[in-house]
Coordinates of C-alpha atoms and ligand atoms in Angstrom, one line a residue:
X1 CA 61.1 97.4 -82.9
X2 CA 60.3 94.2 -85.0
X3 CA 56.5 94.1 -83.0
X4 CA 55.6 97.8 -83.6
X5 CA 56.2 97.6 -87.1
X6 CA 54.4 94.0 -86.9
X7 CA 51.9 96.4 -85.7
X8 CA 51.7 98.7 -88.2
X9 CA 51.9 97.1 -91.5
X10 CA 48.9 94.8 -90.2
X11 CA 47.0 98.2 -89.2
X12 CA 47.8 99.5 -92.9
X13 CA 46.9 96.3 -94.4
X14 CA 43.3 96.3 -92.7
X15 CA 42.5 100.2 -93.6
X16 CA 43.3 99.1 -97.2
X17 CA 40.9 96.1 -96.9
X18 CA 38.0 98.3 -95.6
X19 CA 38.1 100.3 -98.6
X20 CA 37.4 97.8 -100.8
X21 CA 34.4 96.9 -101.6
X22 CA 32.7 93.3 -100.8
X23 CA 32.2 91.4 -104.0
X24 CA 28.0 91.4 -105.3
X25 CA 27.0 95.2 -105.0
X26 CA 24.7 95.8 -107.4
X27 CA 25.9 99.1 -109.5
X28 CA 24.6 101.3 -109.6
X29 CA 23.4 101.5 -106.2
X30 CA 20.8 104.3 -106.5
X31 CA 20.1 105.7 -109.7
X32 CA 17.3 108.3 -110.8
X33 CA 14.0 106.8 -112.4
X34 CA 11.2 110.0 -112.9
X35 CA 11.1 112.1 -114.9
X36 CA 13.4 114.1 -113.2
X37 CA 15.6 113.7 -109.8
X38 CA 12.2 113.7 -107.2
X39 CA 12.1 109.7 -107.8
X40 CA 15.3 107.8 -107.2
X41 CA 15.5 103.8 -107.5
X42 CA 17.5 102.0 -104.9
X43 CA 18.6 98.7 -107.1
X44 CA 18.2 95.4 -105.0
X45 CA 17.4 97.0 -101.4
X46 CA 21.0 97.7 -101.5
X47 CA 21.4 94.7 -99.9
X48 CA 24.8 94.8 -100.3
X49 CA 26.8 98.3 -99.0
X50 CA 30.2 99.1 -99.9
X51 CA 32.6 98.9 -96.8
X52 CA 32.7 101.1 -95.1
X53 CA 29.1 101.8 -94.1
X54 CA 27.3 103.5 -90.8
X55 CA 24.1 104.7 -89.8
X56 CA 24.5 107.1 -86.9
X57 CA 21.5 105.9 -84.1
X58 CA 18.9 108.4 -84.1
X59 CA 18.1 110.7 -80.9
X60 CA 14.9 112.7 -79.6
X61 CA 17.7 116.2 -81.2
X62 CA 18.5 114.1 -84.6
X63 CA 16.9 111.9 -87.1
X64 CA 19.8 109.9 -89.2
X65 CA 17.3 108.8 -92.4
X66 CA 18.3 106.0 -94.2
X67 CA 20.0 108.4 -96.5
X68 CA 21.9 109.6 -93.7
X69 CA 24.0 106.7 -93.7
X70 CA 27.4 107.1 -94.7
X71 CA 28.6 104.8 -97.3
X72 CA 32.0 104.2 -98.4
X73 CA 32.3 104.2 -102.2
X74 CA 29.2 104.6 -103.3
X75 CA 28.6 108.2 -105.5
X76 CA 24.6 107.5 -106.2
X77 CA 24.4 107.4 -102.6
X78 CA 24.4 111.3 -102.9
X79 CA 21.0 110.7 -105.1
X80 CA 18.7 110.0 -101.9
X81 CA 19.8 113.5 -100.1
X82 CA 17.1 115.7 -101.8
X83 CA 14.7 113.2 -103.3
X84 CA 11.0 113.2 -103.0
X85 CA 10.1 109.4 -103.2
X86 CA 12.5 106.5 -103.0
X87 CA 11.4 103.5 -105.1
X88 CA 12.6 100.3 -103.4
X89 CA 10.1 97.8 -105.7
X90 CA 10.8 99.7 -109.3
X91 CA 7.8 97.9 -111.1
X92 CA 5.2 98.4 -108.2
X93 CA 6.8 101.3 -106.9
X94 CA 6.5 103.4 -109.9
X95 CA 2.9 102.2 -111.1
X96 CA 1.8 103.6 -107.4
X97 CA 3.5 106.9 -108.7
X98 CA 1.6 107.5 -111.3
X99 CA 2.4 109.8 -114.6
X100 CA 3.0 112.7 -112.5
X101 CA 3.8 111.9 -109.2
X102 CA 4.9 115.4 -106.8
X103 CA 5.7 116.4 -103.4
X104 CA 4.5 119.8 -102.3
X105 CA 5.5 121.4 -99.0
X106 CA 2.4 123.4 -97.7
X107 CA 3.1 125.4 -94.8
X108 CA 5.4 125.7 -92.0
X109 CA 4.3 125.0 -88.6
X110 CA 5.2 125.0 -85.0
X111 CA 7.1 121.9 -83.8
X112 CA 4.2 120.3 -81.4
X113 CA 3.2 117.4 -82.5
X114 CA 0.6 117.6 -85.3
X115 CA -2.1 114.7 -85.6
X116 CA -5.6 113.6 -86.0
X117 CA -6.1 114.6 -89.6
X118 CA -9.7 114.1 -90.9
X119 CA -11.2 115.1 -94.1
X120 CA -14.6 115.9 -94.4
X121 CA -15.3 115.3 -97.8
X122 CA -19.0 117.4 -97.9
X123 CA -17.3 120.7 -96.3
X124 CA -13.9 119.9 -98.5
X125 CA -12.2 120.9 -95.4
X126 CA -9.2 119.3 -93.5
X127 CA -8.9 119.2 -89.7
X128 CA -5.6 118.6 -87.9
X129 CA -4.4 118.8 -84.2
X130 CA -1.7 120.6 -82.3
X131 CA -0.3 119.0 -79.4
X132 CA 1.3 121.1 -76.7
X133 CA 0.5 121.4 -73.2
X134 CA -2.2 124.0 -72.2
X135 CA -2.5 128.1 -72.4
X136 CA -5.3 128.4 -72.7
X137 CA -7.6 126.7 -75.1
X138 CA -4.7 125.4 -77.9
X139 CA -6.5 125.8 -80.9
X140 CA -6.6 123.0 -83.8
X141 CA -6.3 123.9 -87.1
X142 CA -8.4 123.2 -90.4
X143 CA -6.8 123.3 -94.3
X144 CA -9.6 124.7 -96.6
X145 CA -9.4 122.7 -99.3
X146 CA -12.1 125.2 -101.6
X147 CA -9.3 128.1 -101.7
X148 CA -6.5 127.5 -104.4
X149 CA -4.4 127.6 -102.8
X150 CA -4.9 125.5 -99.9
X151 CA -5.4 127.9 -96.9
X152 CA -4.6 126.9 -93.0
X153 CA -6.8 128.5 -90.0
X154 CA -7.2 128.1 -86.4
X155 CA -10.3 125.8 -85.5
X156 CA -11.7 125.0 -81.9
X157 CA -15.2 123.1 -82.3
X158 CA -17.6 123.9 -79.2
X159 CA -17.0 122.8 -76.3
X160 CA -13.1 122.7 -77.4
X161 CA -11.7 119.0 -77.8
X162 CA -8.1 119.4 -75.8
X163 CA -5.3 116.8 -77.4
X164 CA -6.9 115.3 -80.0
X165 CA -4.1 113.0 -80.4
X166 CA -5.9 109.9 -83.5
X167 CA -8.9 110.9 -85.7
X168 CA -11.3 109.5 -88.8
X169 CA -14.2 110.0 -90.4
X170 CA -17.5 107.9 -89.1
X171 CA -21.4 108.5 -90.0
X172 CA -20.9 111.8 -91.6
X173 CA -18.5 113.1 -88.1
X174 CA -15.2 113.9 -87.3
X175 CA -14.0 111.5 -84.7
X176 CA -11.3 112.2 -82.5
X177 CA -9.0 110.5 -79.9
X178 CA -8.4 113.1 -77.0
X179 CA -5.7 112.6 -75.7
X180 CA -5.6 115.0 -72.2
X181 CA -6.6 114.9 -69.1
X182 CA -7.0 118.6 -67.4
X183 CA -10.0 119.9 -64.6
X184 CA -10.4 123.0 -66.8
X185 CA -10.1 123.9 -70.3
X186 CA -12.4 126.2 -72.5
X187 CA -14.9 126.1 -70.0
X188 CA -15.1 122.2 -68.9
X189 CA -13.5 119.0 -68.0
X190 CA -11.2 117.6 -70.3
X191 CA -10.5 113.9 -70.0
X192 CA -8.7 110.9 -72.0
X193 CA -12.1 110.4 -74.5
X194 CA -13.7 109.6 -77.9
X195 CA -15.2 112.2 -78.7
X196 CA -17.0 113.5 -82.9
X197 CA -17.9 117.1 -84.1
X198 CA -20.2 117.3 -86.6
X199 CA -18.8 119.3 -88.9
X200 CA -21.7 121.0 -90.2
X201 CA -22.1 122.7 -86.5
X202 CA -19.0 122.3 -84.8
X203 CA -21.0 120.9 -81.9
X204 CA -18.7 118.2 -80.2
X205 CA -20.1 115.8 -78.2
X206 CA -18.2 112.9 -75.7
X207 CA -18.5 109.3 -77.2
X208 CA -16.4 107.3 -73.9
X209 CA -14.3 108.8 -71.7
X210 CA -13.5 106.2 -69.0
X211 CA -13.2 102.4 -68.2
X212 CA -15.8 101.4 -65.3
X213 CA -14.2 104.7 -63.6
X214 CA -10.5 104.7 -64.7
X215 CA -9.5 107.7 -66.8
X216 CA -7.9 106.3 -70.2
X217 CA -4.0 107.0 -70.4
X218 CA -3.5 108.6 -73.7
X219 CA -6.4 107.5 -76.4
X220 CA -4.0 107.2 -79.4
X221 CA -5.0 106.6 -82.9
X222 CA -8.7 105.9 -83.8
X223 CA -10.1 103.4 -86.5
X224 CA -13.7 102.1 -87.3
X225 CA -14.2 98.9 -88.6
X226 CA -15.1 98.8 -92.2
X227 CA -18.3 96.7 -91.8
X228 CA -19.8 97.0 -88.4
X229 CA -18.4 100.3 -87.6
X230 CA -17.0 100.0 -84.3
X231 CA -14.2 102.2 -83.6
X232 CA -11.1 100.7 -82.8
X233 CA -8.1 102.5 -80.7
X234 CA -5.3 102.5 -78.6
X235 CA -3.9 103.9 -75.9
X236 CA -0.4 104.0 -75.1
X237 CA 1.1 106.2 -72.0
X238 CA 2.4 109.3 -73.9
X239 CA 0.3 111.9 -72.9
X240 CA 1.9 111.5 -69.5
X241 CA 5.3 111.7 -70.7
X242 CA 4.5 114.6 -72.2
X243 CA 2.4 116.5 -69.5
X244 CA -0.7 116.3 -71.1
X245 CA -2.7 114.7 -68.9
X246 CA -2.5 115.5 -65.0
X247 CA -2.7 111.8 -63.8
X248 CA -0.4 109.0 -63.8
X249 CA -1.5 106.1 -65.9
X250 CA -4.0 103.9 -64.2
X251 CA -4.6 100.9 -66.8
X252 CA -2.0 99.2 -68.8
X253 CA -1.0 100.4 -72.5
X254 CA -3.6 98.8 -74.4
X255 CA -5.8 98.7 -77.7
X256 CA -9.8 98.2 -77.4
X257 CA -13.0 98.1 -79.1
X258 CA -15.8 100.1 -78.6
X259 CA -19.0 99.8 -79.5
X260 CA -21.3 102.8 -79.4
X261 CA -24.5 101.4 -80.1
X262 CA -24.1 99.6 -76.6
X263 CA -21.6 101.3 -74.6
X264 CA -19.2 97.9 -74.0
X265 CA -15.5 98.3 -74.5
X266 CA -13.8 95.2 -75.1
X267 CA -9.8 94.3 -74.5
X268 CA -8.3 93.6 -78.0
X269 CA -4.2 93.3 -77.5
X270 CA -2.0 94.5 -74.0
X271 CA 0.6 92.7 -75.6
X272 CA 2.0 95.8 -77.0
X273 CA 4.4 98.7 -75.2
X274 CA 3.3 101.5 -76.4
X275 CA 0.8 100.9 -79.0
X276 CA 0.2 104.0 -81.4
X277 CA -1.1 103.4 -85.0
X278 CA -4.2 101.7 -86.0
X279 CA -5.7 100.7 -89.1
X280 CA -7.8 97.8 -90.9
X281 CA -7.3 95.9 -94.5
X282 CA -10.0 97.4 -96.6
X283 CA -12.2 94.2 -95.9
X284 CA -12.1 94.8 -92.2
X285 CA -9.8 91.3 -91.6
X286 CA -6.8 92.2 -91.0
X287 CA -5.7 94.7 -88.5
X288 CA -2.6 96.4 -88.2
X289 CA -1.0 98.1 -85.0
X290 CA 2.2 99.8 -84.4
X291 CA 3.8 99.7 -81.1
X292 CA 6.4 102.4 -80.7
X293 CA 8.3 101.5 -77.4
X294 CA 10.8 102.8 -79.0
X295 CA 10.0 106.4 -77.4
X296 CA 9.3 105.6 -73.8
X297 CA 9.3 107.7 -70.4
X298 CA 8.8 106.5 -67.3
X299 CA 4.6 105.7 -65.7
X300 CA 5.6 106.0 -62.1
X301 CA 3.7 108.8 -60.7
X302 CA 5.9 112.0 -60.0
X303 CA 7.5 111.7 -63.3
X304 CA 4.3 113.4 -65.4
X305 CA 6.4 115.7 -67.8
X306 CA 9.2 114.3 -68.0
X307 CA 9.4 113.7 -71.5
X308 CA 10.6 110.9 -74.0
X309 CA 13.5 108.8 -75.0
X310 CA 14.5 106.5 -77.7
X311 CA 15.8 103.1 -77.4
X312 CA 17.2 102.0 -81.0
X313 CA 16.5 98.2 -80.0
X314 CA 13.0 98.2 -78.3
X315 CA 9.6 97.9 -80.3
X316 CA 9.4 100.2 -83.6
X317 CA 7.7 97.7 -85.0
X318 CA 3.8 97.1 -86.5
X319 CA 2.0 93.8 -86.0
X320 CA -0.7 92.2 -88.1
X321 CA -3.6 90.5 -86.5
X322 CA -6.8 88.3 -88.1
X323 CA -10.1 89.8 -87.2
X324 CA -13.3 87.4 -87.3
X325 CA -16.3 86.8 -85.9
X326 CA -17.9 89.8 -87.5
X327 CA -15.3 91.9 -86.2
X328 CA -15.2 90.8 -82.4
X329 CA -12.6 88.3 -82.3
X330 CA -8.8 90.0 -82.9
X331 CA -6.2 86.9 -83.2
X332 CA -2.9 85.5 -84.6
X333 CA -1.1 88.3 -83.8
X334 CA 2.3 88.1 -86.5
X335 CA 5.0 90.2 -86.7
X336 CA 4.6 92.9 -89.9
X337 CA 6.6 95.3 -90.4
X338 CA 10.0 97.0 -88.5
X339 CA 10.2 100.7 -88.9
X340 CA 13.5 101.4 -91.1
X341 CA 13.6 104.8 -89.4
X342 CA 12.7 106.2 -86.2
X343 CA 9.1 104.9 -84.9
X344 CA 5.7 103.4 -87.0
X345 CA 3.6 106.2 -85.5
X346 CA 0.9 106.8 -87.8
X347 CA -0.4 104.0 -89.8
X348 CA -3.3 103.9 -92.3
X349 CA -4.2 101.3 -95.1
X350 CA -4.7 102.6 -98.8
X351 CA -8.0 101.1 -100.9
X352 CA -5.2 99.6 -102.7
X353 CA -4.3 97.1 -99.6
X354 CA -1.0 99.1 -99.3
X355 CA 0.3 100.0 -95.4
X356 CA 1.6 103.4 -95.2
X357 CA 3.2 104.5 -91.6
X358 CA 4.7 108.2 -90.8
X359 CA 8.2 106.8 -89.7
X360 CA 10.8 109.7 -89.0
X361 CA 11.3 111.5 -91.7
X362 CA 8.9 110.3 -94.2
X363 CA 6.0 107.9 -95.0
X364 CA 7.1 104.1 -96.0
X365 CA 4.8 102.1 -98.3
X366 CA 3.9 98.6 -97.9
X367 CA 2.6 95.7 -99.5
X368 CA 0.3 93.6 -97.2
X369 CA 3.3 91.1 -96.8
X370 CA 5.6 93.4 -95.5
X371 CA 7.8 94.3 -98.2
X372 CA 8.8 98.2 -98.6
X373 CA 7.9 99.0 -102.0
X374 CA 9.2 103.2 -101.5
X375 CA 8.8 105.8 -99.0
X376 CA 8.3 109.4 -99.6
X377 CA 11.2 111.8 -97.6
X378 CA 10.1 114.6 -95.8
X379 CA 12.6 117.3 -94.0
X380 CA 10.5 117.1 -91.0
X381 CA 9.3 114.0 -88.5
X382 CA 5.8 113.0 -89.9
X383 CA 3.5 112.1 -87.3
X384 CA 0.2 111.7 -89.5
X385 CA -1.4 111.5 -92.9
X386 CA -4.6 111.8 -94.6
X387 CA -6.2 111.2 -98.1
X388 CA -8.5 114.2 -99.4
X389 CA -9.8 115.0 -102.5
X390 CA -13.3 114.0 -104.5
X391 CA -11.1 110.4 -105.3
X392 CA -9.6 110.5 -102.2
X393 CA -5.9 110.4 -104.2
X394 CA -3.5 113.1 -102.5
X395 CA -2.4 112.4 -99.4
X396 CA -1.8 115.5 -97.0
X397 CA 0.5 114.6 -94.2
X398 CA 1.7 116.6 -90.9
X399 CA 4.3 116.2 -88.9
X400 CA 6.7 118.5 -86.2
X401 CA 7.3 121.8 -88.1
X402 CA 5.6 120.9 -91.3
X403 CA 2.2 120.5 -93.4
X404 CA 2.6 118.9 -97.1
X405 CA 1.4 117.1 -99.7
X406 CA 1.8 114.2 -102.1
X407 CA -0.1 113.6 -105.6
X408 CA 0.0 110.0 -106.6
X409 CA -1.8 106.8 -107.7
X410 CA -2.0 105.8 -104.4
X411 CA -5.8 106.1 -102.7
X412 CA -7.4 106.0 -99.3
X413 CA -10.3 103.9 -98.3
X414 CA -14.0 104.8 -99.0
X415 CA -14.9 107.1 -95.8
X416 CA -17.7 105.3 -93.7
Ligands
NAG501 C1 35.1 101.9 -106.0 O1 34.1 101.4 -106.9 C2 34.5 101.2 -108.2 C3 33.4 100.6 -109.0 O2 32.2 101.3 -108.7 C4 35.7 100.3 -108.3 O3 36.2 100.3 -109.6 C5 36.8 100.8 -107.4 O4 37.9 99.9 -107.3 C6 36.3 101.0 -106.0 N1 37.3 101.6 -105.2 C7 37.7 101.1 -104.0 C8 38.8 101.9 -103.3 O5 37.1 100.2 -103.5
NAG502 C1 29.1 105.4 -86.7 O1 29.0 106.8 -86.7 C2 28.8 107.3 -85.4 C3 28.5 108.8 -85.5 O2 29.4 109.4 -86.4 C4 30.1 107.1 -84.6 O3 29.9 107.5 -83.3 C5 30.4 105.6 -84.6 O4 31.6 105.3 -84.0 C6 30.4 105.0 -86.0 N1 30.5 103.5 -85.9 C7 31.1 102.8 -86.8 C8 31.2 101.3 -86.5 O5 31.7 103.3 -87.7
NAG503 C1 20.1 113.8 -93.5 O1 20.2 114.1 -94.9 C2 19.4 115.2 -95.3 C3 19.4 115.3 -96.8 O2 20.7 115.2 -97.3 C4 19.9 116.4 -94.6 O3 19.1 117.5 -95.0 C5 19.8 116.2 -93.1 O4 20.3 117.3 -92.4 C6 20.6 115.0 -92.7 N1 20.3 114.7 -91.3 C7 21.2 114.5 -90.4 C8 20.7 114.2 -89.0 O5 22.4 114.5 -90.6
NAG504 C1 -2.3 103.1 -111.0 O1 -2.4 102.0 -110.2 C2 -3.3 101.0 -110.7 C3 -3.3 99.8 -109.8 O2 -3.7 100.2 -108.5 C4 -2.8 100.5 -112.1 O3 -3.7 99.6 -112.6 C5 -2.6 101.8 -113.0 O4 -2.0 101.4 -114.2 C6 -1.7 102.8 -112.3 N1 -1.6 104.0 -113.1 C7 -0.5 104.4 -113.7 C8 -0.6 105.7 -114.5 O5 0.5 103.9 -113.5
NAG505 C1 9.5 116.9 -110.9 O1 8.3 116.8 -111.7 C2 7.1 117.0 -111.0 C3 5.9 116.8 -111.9 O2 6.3 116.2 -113.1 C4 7.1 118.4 -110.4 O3 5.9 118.6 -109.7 C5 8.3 118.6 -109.5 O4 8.4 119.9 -109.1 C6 9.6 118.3 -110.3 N1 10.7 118.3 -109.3 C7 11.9 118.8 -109.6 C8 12.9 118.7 -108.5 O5 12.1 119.3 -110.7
NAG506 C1 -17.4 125.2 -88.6 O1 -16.0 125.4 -88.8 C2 -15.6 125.6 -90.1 C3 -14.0 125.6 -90.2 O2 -13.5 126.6 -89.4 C4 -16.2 126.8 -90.7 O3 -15.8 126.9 -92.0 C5 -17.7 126.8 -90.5 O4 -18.2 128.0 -90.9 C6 -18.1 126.5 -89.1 N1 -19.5 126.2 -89.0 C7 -20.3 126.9 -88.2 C8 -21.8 126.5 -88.3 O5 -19.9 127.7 -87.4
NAG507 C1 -22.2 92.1 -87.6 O1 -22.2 93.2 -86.7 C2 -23.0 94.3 -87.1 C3 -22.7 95.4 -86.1 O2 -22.8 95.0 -84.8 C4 -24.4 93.8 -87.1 O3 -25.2 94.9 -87.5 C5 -24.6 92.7 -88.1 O4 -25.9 92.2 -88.1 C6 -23.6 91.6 -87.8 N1 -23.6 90.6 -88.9 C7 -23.7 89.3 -88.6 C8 -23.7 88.4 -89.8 O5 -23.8 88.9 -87.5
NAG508 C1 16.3 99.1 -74.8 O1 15.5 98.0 -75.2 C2 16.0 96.7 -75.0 C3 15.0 95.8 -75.7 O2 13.7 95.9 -75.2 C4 16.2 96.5 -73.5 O3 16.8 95.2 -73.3 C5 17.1 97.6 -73.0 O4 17.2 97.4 -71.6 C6 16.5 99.0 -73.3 N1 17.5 100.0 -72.8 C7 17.1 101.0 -72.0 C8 18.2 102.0 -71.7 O5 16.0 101.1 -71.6
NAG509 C1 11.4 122.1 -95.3 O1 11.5 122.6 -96.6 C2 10.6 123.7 -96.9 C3 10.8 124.1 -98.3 O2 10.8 123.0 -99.2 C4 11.0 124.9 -96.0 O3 10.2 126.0 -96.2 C5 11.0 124.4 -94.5 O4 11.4 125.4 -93.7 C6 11.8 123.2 -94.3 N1 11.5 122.7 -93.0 C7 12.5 122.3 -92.1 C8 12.0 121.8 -90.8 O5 13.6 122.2 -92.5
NAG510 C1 -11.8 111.7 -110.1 O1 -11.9 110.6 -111.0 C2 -12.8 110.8 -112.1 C3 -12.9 109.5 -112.8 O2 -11.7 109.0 -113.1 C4 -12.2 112.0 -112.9 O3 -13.1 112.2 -114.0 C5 -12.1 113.2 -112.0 O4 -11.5 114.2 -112.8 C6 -11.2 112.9 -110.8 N1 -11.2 114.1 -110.0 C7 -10.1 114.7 -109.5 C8 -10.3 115.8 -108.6 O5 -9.0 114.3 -109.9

């Protein structure tokens, strides 16, 4: 009798304790700081959470956002729920704003994967992928950006590019990363390549499509060097998780360079699971890449198809590395950035020197040291991004189920 009510009063006494809060929260924890309730300011990082606090583990079914997390206490938590932007660095975070910062969702879509987006600044057109296993010739779509408003099309350039899974601007071309692997589709052989449209004709043409005879596993994301040009990519395994390709991988996930003048590919990292985002400093020295191990499947043959999973604890995480030697040598691989939500999938770096990087449900903003200075909050899982415009200063970004836009003071790189 004497133990069980031992028992009890101590049980009471610790409930009681966990609802009070830990001495140093900084009040109030989010607060509004637009115009109007689109921007919120989280005060300190909230580095300090009332007890008690949990954020649910994201799964391939749900996405728990840093807003998701349930926090005892804490009323202004309720803030994040519907905001636009979420302002971590108030000073910075609200000059990259601008007067009039807004968040515009475009158009629904289906919930492949959408990615690759590449603006052609002469046509004023945007060009995004769908990614979804074959019937038929899966069309990509293009945003005309001369309509007001914006209008979205289906667009298959000739011959038909299947996958296209990274894209960018180069010498007046779309270049895309094609990310499958089939014996037919539209009329040829499709298989892991570089390959640009000119998007004048829509004539594609392939740029490299093999490694002294080994099919690529899953060409990724796509970058060219700001300077010399050469394009820069990865390629990770997803394609055969996802039964996009017919062949098991046969090289190890890897990032390269390729230079098209001569035809050589050259090894930069296979330190990385599954690298996925790539992207250079706006003086071509620093380049960044994600790895999102994170989402893995298995490689063995026999298990093509068989989808993803998400490990909370492996790599979600985007590394910095020196380039020199005129672009050739990639080095000094550091430790950047870890994703605060879900995977670093796509990554891209602003004229400004800031990292941006489609991460779950939304787009976080980076200084070049690492430091989150806000992230924009989407309702759907961003995959990709792109800056359009004559000053290249709304960013259109894409995702599963969604197409939208951002106007800000926030602007991409010159396109090369
Ligand atoms: C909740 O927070 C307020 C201050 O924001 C504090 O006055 C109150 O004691 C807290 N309640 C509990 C149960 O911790
Ligand atoms: C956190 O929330 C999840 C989902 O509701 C629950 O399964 C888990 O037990 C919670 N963990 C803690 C420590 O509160
Ligand atoms: C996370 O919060 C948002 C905004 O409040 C809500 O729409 C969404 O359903 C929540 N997600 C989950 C997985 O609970
Ligand atoms: C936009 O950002 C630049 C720095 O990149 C800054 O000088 C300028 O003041 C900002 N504009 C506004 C309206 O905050
Ligand atoms: C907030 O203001 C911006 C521009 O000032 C506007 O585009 C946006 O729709 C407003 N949002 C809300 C929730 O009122
Ligand atoms: C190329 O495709 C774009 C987008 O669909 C279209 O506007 C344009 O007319 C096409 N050009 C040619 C030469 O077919
Ligand atoms: C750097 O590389 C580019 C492209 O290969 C070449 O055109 C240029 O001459 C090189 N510059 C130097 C200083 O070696
Ligand atoms: C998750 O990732 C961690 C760290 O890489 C690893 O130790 C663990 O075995 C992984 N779990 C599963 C189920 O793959
Ligand atoms: C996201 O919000 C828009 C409106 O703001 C809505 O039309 C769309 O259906 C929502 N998408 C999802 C996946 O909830
Ligand atoms: C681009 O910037 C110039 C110079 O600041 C400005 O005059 C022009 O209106 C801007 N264009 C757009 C579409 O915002």
């Amino acid at each position: 009798m004497k133990t069980s009510t031992a028992v009890l009063s101590l049980s009471l006494a610790v409930s009681a304790f966990a609802q009070v809060q830990p001495a140093g929260v900084t009040q109030p924890i989010v607060e509004k700081c637009g115009s109007n309730g689109s921007v919120v300011c989280v005060n300190k990082y909230s580095a300090v959470l009332p007890y008690h606090f949990n954020r649910s583990i994201s799964n391939n079914k749900a996405d728990y956002d840093y807003r998701n997390t349930s926090v005892g206490n804490a009323s202004t938590w309720d803030l994040l729920g519907p905001a636009d932007f979420v302002v971590f660095d108030r000073e910075r975070g609200l000059q990259y704003l601008g007067d009039s910062p807004s968040y515009e969702f475009m158009f629904p879509v289906s919930s492949a994967v959408h990615e690759a987006p590449i603006y052609a600044p002469k046509q004023n057109l945007l060009f995004i992928s769908q990614l979804a296993p074959p019937t038929g010739v899966l069309p990509q779509l293009v945003v005309d950006l001369n309509q007001n408003p914006p209008t979205l099309s289906n667009y298959t350039p000739n011959p038909p590019i299947y996958a296209p899974n990274g894209g960018t601007f180069r010498n007046g071309e779309l270049l895309f990363a094609a990310s499958g692997g089939i014996d037919e589709l539209g009329g040829t052989e499709q298989r892991v390549s570089l390959r640009t449209v000119d998007p004048a004709t829509n004539k594609s043409t392939v740029l490299l499509n093999n490694y002294f005879g080994f099919y690529f596993n899953n060409m990724d994301d796509v970058v060219v060097h700001p300077t010399t040009r050469d394009i820069f990519f990865t390629d990770p395994d997803y394609s055969y998780f996802n039964a996009l390709t017919d062949t098991a991988p046969q090289l190890p996930a890897a990032s390269y360079r390729f230079d098209p003048a001569t035809g050589a590919v050259f090894l930069i990292d296979d330190t990385l699971m599954q690298p996925n985002g790539i992207a250079f400093s706006p003086d071509g020295q620093t380049l960044y890449i994600s790895d999102t191990g994170a989402v893995y499947g298995t490689i063995a043959p026999g298990y093509g198809g068989d989808g993803t999973q998400f490990n909370t604890t492996a790599p979600r995480t985007i590394y910095a590395f020196d380039v020199t030697n005129n672009g050739t040598r990639v080095s000094n691989k550091r430790s950047f950035y870890l994703a605060q939500d879900w995977v670093p999938d796509g990554l891209k770096v602003s004229k400004e020197g800031l990292v941006l990087t489609g991460s779950g449900h939304g787009v976080d903003v980076i200084d070049d040291v690492g430091q989150l200075i806000m992230r924009i909050q989407t309702n759907y899982t961003v995959q990709n991004f792109a800056w359009t415009g004559e000053n290249l200063s709304t960013l259109w970004l894409m995702g599963n189920n969604g197409i939208s836009k951002v106007e800000w003071n926030i602007t991409g790189q010159t396109l090369v």
